[in-house]
Coordinates of C-alpha atoms in Angstrom, one line a residue:
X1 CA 61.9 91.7 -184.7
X2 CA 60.4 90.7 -181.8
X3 CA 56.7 92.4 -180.2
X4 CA 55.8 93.7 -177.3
X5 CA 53.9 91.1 -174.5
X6 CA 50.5 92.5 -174.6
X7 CA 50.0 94.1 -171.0
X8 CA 52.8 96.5 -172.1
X9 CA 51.5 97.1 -175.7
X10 CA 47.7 97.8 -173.3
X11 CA 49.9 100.1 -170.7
X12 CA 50.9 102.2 -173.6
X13 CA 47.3 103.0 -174.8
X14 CA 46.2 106.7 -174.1
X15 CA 43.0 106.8 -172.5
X16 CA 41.6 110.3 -172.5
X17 CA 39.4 111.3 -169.3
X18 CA 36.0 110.4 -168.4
X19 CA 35.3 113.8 -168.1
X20 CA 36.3 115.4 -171.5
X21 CA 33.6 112.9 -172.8
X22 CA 30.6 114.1 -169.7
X23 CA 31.9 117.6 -171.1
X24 CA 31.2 117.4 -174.7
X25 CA 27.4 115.0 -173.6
X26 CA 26.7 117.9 -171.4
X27 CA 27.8 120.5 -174.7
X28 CA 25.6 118.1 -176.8
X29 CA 23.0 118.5 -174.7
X30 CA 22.8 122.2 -174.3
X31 CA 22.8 123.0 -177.9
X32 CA 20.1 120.2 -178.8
X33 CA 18.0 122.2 -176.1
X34 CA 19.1 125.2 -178.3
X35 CA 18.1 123.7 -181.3
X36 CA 14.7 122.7 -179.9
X37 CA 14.0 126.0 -178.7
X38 CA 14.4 127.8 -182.2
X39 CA 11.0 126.0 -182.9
X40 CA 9.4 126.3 -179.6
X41 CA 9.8 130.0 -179.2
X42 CA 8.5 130.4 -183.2
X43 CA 11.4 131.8 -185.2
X44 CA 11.0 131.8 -188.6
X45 CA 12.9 132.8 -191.8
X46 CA 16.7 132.3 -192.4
X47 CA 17.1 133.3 -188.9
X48 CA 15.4 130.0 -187.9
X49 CA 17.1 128.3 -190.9
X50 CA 20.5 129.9 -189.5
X51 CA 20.1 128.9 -186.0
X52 CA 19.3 125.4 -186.8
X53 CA 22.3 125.0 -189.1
X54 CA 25.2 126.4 -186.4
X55 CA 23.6 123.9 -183.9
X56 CA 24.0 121.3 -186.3
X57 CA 27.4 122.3 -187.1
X58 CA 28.5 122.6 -183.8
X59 CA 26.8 119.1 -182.3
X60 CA 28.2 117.4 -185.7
X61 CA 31.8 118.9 -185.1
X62 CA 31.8 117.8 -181.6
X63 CA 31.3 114.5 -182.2
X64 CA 33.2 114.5 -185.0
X65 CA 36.3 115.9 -182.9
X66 CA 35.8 113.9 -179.8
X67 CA 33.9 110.9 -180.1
X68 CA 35.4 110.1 -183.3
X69 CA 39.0 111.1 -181.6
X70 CA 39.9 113.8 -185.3
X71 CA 41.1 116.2 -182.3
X72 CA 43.8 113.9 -181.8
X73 CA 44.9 112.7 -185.3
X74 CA 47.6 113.8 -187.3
X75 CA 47.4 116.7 -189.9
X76 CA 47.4 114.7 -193.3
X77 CA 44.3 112.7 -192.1
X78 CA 42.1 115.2 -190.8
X79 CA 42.3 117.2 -194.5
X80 CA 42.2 113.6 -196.1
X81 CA 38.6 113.7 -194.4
X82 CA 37.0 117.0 -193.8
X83 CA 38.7 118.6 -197.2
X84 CA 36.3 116.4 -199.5
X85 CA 33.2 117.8 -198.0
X86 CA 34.5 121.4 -197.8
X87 CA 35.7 121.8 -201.4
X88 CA 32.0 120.1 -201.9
X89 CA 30.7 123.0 -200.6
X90 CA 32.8 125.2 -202.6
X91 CA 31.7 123.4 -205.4
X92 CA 27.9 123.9 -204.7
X93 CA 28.5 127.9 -203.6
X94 CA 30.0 127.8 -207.4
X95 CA 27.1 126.1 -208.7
X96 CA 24.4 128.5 -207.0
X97 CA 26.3 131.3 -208.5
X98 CA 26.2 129.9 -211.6
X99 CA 22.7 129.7 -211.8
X100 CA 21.5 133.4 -210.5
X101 CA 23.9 134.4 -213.4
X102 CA 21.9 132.3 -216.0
X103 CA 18.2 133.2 -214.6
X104 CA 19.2 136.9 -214.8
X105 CA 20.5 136.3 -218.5
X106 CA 17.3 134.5 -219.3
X107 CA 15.2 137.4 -217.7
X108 CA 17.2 139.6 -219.9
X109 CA 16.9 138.1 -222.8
X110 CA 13.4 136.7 -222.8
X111 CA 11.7 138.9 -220.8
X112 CA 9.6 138.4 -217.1
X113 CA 9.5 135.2 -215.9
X114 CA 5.6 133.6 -216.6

């Protein structure tokens, strides 16, 4: 089995554009300045808490799609990597459930909380 000379093997390399990547800076950008303005125009509450969270989201799924190339992987190893952290959250959403359901037994049982 012979190999490939190396200028072929470096010809058959995909190179995605310059601009996809001044795209997704440009995206980055916008919804840090997003982000920032949650706090400078004074929101507060889960709205605040909300809007901070979906920028994160977003900014951590763009570079998580682009600059880390997921957008272009195969199937079996984009659930090998972002099922983990999802059934995590499952987990916790289980979790939180799980304890409204034994504070408003001990409230029941035991009265007012002190």
């Amino acid at each position: 089995m012979t190999e490939a000379p190396a200028h072929i093997a470096a010809k058959e390399h995909q190179q995605h554009p310059i601009g996809l990547y001044l795209l997704v800076w440009g995206l980055l950008f916008v919804l840090s300045a997003f982000s920032y303005m949650v706090d400078y125009v004074g929101l507060q509450g889960y709205l605040r808490w909300s809007l901070i969270l979906l920028f994160m989201m977003l900014k951590a799924g763009l570079i998580v799609a682009v600059f880390m190339h997921m957008a272009w992987e195969r199937l079996a190893l984009i659930y090998a990597i972002l099922l983990p952290p999802l059934l995590v959250l499952v987990f916790v959403a289980l979790m939180v459930s799980e304890s409204h359901y034994v504070l408003f037994s001990r409230l029941t049982f035991f009265g007012a909380a002190p």
